[in-house]
Coordinates of C-alpha atoms in Angstrom, one line a residue:
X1 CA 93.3 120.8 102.9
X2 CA 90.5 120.1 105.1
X3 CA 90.3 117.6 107.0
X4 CA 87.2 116.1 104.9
X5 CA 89.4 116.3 101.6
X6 CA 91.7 114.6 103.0
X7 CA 89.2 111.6 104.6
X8 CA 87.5 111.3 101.1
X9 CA 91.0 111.1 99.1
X10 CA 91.5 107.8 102.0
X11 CA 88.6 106.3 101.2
X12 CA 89.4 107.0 97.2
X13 CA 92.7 105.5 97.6
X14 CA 91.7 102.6 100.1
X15 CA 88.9 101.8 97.7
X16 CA 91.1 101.9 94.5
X17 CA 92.9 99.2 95.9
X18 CA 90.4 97.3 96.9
X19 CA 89.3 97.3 93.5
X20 CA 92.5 96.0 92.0
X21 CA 92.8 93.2 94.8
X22 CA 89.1 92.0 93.2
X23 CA 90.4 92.0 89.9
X24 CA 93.7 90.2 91.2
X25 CA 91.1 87.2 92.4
X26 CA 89.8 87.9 89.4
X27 CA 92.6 87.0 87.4
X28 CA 93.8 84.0 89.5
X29 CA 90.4 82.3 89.3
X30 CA 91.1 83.0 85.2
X31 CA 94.1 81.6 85.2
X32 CA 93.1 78.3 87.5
X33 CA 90.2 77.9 84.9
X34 CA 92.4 78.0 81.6
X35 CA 94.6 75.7 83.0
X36 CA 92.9 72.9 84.8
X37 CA 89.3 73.4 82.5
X38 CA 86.9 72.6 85.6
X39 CA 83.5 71.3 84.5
X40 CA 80.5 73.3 84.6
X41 CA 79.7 72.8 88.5
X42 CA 83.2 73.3 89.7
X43 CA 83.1 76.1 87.8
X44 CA 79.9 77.6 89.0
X45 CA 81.0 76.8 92.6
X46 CA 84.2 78.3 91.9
X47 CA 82.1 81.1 90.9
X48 CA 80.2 81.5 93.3
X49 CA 82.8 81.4 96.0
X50 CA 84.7 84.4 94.1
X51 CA 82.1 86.2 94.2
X52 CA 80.9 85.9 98.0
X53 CA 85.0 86.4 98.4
X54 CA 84.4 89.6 96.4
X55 CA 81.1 90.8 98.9
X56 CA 83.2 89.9 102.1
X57 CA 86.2 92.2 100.6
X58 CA 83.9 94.9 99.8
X59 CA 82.1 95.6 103.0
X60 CA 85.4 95.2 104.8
X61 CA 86.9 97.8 102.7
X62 CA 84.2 100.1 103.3
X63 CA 84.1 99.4 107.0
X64 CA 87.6 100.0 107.0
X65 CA 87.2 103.3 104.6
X66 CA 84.1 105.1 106.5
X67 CA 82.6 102.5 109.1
X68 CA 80.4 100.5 106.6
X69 CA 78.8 104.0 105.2
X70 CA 78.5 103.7 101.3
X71 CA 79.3 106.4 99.1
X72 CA 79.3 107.3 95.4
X73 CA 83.1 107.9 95.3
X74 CA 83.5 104.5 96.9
X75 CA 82.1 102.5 94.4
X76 CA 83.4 104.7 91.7
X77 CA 87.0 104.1 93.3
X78 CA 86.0 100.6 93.3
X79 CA 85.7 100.4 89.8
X80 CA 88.4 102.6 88.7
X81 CA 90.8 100.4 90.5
X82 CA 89.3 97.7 88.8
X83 CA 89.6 98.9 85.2
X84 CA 92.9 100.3 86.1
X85 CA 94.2 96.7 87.3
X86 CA 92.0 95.5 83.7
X87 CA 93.9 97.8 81.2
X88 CA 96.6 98.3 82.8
X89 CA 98.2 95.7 84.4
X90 CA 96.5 92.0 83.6
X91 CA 98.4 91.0 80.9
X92 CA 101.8 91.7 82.4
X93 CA 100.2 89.7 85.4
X94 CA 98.7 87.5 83.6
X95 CA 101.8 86.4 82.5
X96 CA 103.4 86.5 85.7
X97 CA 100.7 84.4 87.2
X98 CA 100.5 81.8 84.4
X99 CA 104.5 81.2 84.8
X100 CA 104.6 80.9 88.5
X101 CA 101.5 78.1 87.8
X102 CA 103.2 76.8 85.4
X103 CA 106.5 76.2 88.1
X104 CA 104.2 75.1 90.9
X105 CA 101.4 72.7 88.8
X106 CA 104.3 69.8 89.3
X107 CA 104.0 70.5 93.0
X108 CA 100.7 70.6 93.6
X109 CA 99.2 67.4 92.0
X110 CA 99.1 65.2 94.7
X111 CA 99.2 61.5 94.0
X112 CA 100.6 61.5 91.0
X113 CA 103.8 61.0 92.0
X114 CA 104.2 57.2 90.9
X115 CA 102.8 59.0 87.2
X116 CA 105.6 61.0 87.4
X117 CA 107.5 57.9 88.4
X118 CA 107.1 55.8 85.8
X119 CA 107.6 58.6 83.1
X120 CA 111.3 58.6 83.6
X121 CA 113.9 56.9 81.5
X122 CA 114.9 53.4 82.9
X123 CA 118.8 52.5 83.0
X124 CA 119.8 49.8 80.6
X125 CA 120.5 46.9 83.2
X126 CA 124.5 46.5 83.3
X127 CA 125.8 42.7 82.2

């Protein structure tokens, strides 16, 4: 193979990736949404942070890939990582991902521990 093959099947490979690291963002921001139902301006900040996230990861993939040049078969990697990570893997994930959540919610709700408190059975008082 030349040595041009072989930088063009890096870039495919690097951008693939990249495109199923968007679409794992993708899916955490998902899964956040379903399960604590932000309202609309969390959600459009939420938004708008994935997607300024998903610029930032871009560009530095194709920096990394070919020094900021874009190319056609980087953005068609791009999205074939992305549909890949889509039909492929998201709802094995997706499962994954809503589990682990479901494990860690408990820990990361801060404050409520005197909710949490007051929920638990109180001993009968001993005579």
């Amino acid at each position: 193979m030349t040595e041009l093959i072989t930088e063009q099947i890096f870039h495919v490979l690097v951008m693939f990736g990249g495109g199923a690291i968007l679409m794992t963002f993708w899916e955490l921001l998902a899964v956040w949404r379903v399960r604590r139902k932000p309202g609309r301006l969390l959600s459009f900040c939420q938004e708008l942070c994935y997607w300024v996230l998903a610029a930032l990861l871009v560009s530095a993939f194709f920096y990394y890939c070919s020094h900021g040049a874009l190319s056609v078969h980087g953005f068609l990697a791009l999205g074939a990582g992305a549909l890949f990570w889509k039909w492929f893997s998201v709802n094995k994930i997706s499962r994954s991902f809503s589990f682990i959540y479901g494990i860690m919610s408990p820990v990361m709700r801060v404050g409520k521990h005197s909710e949490l408190h007051h929920n638990l059975p109180q001993n009968s008082k001993r005579t």
